[in-house]
PDB file of C-alpha atoms in Angstrom:
ATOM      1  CA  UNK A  10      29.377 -49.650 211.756  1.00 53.00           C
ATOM      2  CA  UNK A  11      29.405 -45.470 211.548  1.00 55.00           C
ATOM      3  CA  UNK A  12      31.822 -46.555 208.298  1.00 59.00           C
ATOM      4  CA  UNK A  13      28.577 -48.140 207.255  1.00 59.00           C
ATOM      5  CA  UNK A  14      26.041 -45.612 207.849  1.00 60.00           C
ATOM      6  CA  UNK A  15      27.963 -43.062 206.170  1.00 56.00           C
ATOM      7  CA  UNK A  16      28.318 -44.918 202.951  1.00 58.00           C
ATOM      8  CA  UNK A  17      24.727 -45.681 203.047  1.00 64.00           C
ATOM      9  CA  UNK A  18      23.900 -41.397 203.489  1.00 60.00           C
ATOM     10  CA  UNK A  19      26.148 -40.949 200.314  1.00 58.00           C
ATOM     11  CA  UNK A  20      24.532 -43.234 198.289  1.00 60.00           C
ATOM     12  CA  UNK A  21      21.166 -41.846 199.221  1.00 57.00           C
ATOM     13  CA  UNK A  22      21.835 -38.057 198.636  1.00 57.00           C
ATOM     14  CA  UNK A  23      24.089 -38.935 195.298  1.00 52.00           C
ATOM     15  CA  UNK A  24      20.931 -41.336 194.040  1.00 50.00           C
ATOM     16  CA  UNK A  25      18.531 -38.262 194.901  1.00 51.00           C
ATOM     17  CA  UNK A  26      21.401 -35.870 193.379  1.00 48.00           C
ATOM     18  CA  UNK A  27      21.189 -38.195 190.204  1.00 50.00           C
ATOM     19  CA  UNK A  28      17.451 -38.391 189.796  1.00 54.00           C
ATOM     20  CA  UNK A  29      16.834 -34.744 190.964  1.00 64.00           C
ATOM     21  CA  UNK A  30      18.354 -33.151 187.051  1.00 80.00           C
ATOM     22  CA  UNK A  31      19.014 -36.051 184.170  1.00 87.00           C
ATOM     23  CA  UNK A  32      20.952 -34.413 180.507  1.00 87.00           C
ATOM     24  CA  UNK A  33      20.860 -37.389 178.267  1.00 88.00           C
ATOM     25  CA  UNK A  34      23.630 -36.597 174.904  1.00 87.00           C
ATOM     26  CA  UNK A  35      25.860 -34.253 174.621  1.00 90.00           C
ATOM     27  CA  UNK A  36      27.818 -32.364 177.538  1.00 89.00           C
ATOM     28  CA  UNK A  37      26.322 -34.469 180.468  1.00 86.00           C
ATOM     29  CA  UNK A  38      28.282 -32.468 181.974  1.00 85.00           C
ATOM     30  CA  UNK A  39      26.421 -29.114 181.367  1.00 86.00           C
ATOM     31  CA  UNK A  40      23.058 -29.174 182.567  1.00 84.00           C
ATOM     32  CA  UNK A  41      21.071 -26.049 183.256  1.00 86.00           C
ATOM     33  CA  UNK A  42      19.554 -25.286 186.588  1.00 85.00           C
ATOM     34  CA  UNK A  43      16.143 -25.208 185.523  1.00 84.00           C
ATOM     35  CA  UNK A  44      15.736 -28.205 183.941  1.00 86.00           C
ATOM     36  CA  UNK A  45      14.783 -31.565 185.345  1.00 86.00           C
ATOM     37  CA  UNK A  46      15.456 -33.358 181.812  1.00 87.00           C
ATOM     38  CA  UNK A  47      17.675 -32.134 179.551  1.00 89.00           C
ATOM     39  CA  UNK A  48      18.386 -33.380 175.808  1.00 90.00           C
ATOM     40  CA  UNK A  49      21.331 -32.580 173.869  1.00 90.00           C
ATOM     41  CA  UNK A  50      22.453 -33.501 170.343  1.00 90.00           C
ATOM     42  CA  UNK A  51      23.613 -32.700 167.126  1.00 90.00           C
ATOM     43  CA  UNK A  52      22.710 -35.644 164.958  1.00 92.00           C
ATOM     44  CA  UNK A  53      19.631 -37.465 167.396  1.00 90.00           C
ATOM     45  CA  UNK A  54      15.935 -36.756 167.419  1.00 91.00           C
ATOM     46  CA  UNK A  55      13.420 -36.665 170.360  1.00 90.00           C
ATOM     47  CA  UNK A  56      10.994 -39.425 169.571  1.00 92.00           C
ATOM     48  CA  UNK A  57       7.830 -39.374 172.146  1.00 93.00           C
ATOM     49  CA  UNK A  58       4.685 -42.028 171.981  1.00 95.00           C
ATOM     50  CA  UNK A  59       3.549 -42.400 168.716  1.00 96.00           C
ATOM     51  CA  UNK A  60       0.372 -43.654 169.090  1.00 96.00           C
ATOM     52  CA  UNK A  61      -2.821 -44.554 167.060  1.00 96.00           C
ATOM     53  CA  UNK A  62      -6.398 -42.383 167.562  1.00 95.00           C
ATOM     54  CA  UNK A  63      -7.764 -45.781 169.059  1.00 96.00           C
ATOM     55  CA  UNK A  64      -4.816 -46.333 171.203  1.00 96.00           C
ATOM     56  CA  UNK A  65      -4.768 -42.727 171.919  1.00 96.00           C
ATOM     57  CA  UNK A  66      -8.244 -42.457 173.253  1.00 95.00           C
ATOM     58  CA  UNK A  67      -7.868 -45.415 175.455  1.00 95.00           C
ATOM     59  CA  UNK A  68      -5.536 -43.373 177.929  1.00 94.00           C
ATOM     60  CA  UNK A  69      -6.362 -41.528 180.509  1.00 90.00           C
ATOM     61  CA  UNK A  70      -3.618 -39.314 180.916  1.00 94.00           C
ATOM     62  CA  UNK A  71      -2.729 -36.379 183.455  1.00 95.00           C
ATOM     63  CA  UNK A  72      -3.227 -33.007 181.682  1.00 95.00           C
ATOM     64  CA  UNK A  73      -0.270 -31.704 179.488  1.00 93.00           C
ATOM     65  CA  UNK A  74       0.477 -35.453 178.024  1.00 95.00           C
ATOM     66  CA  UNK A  75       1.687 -35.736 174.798  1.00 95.00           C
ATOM     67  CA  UNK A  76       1.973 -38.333 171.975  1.00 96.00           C
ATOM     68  CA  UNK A  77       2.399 -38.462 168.035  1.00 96.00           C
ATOM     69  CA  UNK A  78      -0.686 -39.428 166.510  1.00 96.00           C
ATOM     70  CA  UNK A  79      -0.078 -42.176 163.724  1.00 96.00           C
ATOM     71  CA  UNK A  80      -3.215 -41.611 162.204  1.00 95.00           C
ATOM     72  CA  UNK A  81      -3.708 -37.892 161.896  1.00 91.00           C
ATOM     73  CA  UNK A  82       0.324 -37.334 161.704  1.00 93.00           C
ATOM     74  CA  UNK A  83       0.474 -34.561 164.366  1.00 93.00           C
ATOM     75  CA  UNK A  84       1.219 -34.274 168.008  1.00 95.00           C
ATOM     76  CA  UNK A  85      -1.942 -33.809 170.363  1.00 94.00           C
ATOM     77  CA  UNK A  86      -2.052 -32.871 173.845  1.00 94.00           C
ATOM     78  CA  UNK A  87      -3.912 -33.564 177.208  1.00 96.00           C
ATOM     79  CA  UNK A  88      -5.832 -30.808 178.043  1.00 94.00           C
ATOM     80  CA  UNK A  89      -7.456 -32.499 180.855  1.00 93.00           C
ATOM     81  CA  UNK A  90     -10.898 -33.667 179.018  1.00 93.00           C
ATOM     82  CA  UNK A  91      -9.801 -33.916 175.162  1.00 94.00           C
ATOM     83  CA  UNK A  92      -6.853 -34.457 173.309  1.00 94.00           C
ATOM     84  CA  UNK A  93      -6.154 -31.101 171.170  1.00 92.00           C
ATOM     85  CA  UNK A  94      -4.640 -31.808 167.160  1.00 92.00           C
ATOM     86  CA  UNK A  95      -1.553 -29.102 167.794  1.00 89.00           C
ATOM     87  CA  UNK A  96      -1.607 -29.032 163.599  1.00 85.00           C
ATOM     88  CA  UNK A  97      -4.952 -27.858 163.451  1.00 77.00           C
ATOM     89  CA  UNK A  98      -5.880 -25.803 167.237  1.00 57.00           C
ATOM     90  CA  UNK A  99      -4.739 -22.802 166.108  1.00 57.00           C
ATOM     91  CA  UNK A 100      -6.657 -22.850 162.494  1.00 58.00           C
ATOM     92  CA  UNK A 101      -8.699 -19.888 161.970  1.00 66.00           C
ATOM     93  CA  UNK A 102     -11.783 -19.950 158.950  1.00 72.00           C
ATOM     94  CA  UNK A 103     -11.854 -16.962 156.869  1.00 74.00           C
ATOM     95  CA  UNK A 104     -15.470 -16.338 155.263  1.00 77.00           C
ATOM     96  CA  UNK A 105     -16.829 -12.517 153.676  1.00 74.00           C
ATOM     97  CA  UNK A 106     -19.868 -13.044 155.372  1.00 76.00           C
ATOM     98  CA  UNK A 107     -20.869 -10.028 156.602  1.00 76.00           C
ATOM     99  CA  UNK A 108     -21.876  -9.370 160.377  1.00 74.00           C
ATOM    100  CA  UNK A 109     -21.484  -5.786 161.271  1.00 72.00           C
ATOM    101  CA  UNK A 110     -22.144  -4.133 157.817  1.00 69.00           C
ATOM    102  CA  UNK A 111     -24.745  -4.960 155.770  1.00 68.00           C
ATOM    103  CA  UNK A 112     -23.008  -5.807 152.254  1.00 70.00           C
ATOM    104  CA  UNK A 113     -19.816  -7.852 151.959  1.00 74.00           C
ATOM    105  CA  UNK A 114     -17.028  -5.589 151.915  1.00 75.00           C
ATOM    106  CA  UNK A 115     -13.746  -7.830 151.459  1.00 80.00           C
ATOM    107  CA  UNK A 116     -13.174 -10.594 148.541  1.00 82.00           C
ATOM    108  CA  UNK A 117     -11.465 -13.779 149.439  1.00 81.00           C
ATOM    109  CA  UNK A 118      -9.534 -16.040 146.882  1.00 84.00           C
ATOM    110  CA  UNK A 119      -7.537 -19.217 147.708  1.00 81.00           C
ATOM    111  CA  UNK A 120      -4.897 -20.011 145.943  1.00 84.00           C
ATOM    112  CA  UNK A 121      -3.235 -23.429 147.080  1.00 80.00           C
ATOM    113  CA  UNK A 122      -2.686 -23.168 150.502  1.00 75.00           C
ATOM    114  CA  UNK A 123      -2.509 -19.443 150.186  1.00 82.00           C
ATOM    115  CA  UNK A 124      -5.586 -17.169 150.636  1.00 81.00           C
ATOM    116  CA  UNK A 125      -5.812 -13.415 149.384  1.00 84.00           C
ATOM    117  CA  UNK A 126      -8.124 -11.302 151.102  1.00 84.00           C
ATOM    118  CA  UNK A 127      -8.504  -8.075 149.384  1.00 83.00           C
ATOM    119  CA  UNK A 128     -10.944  -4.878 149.818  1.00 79.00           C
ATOM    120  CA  UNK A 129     -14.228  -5.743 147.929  1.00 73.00           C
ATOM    121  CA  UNK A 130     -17.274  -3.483 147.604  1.00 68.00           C
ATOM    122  CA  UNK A 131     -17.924  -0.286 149.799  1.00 69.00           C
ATOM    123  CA  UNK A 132     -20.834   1.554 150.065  1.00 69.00           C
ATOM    124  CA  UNK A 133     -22.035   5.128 151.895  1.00 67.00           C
ATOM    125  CA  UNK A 134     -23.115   2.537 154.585  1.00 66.00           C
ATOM    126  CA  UNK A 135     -19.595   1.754 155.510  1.00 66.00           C
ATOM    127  CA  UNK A 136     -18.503   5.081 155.481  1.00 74.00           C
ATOM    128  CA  UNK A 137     -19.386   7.359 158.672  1.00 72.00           C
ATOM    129  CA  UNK A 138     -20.544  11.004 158.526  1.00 74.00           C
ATOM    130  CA  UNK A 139     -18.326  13.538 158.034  1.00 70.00           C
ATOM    131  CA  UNK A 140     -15.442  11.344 158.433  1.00 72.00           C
ATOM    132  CA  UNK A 141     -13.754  11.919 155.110  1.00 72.00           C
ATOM    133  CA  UNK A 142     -12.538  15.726 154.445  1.00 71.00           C
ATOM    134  CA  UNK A 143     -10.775  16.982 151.259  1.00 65.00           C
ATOM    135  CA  UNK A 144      -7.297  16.075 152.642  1.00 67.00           C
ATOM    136  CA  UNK A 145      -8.537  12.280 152.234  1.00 65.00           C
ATOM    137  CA  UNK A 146      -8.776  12.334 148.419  1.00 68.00           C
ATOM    138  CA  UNK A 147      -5.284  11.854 146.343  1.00 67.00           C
ATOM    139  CA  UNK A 148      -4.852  14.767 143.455  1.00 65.00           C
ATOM    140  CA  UNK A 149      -7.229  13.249 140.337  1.00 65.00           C
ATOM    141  CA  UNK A 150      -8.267  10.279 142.688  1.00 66.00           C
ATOM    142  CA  UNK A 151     -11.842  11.235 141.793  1.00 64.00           C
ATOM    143  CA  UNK A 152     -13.021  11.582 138.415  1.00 61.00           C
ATOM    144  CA  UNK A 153     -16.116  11.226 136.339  1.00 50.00           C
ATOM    145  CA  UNK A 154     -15.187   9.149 133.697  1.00 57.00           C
ATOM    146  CA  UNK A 155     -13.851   5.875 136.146  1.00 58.00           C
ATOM    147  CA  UNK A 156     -14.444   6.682 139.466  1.00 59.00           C
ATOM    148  CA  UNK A 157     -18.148   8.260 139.687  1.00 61.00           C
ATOM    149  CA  UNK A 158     -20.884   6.274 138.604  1.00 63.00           C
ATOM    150  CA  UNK A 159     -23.952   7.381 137.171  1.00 64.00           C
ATOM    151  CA  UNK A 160     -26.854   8.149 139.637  1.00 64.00           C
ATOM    152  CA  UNK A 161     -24.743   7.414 142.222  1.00 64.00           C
ATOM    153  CA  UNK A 162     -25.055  10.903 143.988  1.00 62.00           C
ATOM    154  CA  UNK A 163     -28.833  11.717 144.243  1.00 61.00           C
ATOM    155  CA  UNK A 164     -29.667  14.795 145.446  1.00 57.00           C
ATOM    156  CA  UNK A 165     -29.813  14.357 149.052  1.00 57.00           C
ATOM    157  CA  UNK A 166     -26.847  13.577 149.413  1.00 61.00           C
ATOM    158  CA  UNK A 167     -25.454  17.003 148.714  1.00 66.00           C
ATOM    159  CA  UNK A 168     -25.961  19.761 151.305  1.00 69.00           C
ATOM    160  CA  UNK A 169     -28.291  22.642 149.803  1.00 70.00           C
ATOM    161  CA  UNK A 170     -26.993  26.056 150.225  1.00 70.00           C
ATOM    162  CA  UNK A 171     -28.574  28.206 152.933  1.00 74.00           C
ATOM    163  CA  UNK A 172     -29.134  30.938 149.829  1.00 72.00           C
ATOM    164  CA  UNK A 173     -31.601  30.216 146.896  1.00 71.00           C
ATOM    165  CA  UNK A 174     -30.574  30.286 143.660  1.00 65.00           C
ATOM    166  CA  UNK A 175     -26.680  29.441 144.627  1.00 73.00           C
ATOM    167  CA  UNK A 176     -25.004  27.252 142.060  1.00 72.00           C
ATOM    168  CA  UNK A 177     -21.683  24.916 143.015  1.00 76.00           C
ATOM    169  CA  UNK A 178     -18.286  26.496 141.985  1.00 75.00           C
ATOM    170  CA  UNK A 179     -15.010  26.101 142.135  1.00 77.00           C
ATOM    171  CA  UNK A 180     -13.236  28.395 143.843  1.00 74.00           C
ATOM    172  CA  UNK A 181      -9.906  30.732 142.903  1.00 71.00           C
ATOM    173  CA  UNK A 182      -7.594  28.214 143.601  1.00 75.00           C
ATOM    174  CA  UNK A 183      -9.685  25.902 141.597  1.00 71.00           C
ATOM    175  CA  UNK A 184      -9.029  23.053 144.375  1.00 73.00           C
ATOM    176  CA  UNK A 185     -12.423  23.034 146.276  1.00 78.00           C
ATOM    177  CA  UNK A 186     -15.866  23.105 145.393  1.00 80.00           C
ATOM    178  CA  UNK A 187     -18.396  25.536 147.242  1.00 82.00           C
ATOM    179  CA  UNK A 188     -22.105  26.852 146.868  1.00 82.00           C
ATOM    180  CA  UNK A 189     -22.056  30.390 145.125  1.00 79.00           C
ATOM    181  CA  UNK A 190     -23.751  33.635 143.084  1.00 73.00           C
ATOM    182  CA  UNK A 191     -23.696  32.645 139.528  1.00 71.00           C
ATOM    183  CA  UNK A 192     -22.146  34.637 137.273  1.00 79.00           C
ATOM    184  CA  UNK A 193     -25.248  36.984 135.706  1.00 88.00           C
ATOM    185  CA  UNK A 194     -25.141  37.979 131.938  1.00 91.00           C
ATOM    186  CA  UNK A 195     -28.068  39.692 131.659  1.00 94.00           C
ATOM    187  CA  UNK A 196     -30.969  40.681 133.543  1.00 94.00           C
ATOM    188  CA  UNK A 197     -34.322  42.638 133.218  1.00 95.00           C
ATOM    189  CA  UNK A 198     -38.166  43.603 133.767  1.00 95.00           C
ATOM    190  CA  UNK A 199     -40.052  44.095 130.926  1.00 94.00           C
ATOM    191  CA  UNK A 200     -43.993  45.234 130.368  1.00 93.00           C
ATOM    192  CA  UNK A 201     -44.765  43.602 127.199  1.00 88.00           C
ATOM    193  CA  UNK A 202     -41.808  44.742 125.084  1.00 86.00           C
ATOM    194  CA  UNK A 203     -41.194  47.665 126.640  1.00 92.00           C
ATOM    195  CA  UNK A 204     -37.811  48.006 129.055  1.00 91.00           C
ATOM    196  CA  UNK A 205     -38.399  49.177 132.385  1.00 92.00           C
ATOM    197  CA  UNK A 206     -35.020  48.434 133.566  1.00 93.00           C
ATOM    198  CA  UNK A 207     -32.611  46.392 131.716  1.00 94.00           C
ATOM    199  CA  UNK A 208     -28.849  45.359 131.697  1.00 92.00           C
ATOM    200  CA  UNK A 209     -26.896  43.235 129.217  1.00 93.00           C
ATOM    201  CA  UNK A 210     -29.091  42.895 126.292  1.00 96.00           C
ATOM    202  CA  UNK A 211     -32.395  44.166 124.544  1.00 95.00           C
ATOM    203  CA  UNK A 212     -35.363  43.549 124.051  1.00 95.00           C
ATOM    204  CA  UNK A 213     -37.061  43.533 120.893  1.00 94.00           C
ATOM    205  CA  UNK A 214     -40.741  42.509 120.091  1.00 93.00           C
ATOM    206  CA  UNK A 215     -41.406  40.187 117.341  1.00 93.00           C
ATOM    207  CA  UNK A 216     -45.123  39.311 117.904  1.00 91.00           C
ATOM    208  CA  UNK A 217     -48.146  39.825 120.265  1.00 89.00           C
ATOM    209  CA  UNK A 218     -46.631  38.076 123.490  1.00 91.00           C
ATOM    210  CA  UNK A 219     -43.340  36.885 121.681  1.00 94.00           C
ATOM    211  CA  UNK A 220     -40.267  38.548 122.525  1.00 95.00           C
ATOM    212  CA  UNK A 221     -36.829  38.412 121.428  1.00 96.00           C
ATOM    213  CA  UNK A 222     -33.929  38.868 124.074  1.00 96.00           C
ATOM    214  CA  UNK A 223     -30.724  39.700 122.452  1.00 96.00           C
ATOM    215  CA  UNK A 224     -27.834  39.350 124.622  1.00 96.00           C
ATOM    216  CA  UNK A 225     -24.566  41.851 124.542  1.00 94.00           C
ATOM    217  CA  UNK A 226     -22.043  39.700 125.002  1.00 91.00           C
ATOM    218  CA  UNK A 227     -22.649  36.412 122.957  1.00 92.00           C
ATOM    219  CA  UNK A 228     -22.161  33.277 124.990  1.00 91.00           C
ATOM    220  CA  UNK A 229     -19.894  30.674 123.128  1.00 89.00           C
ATOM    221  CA  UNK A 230     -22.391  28.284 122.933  1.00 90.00           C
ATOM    222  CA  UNK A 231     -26.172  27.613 124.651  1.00 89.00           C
ATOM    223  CA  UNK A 232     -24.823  25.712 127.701  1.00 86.00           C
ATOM    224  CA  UNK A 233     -25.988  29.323 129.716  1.00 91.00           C
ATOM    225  CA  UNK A 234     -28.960  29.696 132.000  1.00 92.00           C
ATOM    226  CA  UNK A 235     -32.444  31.274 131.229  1.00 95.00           C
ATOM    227  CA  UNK A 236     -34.925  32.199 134.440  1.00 94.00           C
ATOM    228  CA  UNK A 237     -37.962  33.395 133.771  1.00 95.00           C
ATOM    229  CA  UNK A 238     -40.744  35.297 135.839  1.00 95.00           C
ATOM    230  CA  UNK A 239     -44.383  36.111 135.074  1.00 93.00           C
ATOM    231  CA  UNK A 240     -47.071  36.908 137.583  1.00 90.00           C
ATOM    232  CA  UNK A 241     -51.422  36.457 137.066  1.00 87.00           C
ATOM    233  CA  UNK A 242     -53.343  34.314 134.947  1.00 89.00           C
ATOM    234  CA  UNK A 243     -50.202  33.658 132.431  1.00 92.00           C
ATOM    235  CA  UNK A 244     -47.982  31.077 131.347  1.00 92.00           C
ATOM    236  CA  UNK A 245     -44.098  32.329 130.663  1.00 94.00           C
ATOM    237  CA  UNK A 246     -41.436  29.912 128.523  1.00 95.00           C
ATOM    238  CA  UNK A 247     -38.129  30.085 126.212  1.00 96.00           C
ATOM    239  CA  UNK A 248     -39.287  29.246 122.914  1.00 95.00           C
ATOM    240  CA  UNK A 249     -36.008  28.949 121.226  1.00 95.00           C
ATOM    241  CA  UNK A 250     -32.421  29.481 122.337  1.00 96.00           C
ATOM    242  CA  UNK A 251     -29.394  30.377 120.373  1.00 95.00           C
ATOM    243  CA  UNK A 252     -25.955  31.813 121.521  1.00 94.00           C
ATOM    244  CA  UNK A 253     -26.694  35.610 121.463  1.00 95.00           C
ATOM    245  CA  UNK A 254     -30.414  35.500 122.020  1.00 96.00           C
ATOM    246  CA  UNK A 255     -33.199  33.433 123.506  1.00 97.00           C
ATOM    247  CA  UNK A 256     -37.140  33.863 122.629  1.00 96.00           C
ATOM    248  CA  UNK A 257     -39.441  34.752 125.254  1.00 96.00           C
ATOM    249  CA  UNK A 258     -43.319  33.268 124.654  1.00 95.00           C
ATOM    250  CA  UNK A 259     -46.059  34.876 127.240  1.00 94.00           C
ATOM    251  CA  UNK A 260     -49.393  33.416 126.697  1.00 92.00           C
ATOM    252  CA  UNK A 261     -52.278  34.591 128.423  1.00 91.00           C
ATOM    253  CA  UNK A 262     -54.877  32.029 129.941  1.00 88.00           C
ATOM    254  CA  UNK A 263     -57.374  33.590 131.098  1.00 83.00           C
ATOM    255  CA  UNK A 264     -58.781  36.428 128.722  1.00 79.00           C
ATOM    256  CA  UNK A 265     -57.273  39.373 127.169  1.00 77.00           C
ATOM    257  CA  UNK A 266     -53.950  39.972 125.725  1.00 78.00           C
ATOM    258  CA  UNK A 267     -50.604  38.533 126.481  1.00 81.00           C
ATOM    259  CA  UNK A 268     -48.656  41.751 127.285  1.00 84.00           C
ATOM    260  CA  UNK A 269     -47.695  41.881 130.729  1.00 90.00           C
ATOM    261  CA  UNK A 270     -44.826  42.734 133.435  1.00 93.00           C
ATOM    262  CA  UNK A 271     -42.349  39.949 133.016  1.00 95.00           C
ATOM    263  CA  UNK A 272     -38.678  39.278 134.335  1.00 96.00           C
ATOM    264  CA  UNK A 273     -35.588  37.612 133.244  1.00 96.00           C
ATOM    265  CA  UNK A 274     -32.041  35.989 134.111  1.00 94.00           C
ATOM    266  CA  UNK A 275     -29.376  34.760 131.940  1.00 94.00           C
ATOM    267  CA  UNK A 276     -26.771  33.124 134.388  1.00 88.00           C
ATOM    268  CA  UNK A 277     -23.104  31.163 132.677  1.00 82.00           C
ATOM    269  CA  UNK A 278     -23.615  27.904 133.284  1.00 70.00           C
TER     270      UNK A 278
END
């Protein structure tokens, strides 16, 4: 009888030991720890429920089931209120459309299953304040003939020197531009035609309130700048320009003659 009972507490714990871990294939005899069923071959396939969308939707399975879908070709899972298409769950959309800047600023193109996304257009609104400095730009990365469009930098957008009549420069190392004097040629006042205090050319009179301004050094060609500066009832402008010498017209508005106290600059350009 205790011969009995024994054999009857081995079979129990062996049938518990054999349904606590199953390996089916290969090296029964290896069977990890962790594993409650383990598969092993070389030259055999898993094959789980392969099951149509009707049949599929019929079940009412505990979450984390899984079966091949017939129809749609893929293997879904139980989530616990839907079965998800593993071939298409993790499918992202790509679209251009823009959400936090105002203009579109990357192109898409799809190419088979393949879909290039490259940098479209950007705009000042894209780019913050202050964020790009002259270490940012490549050697000749800028340049007016491809890279700068017309009218594309109105005058607000650069930042007007503190000091009047500045002009932009570059400066000795020729690798930055920055607000400075211009370079003066000439300079004068003048009563009528007669100097009061002049420096780098002469004046010479060639009618009543016309005036000829011939420069000492010659510019190499008219690209040079002319300010002039008349005070009263009068109306001061070049009248012709040429590379040593510029004409001066004065013409009095009100009544009298034009002869008056005028000044002049001639700044390179």
């Amino acid at each position: 009888m205790k011969m009995k009972w024994l054999l009857t507490c081995l079979a129990l714990c062996a049938f518990q030991v054999l349904f606590a871990q199953i390996k089916i294939g290969d090296n029964p005899q290896t069977l990890d720890p962790g594993s409650v069923l383990e598969l092993e071959s070389s030259n055999r396939a898993l094959v789980i429920t392969r099951l149509s969308t009707a049949e599929m939707n019929a079940l009412s399975p505990l979450p984390g089931a899984i079966v091949y879908n017939l129809d749609e070709e893929c293997i879904h899972y139980y989530n616990g209120s839907e079965w998800i298409n593993l071939c298409s769950a993790s499918a992202l959309e790509l679209t251009n459309f823009p959400i936090v800047n105002a203009d579109t600023t990357i192109a898409l193109t799809r190419t088979g299953d393949q879909i290039n996304v490259e940098v479209g257009t950007i705009t000042g609104l894209n780019i913050v304040d202050q964020s790009l400095t002259r270490d940012d730009y490549g050697p000749s990365s800028v340049n007016g003939q491809a890279h700068i469009q017309l009218n594309s930098t109105p005058p607000n957008r650069i930042i007007p020197s503190i000091i009047p009549n500045q002009i932009l420069k570059t400066n000795t190392a020729a690798d930055e531009v920055i607000w400075a004097d211009p370079d003066v040629i000439a300079m004068g006042k003048v009563n009528a035609s007669v100097p009061i205090r002049v420096r780098g050319a002469n004046v010479l009179p060639v009618a009543d309130g016309l005036y000829n301004v011939v420069l000492d050094n010659p510019r190499p060609n008219q690209d040079y700048i002319i300010q002039l500066t008349v005070f009263g009832d009068y109306r001061i402008q070049v009248a012709n320009q040429l590379n040593d010498s510029f004409l001066v017209s004065i013409v009095n508005l009100g009544v009298g003659t034009p002869d008056t106290i005028w000044y002049f600059t001639v700044l390179d350009f």
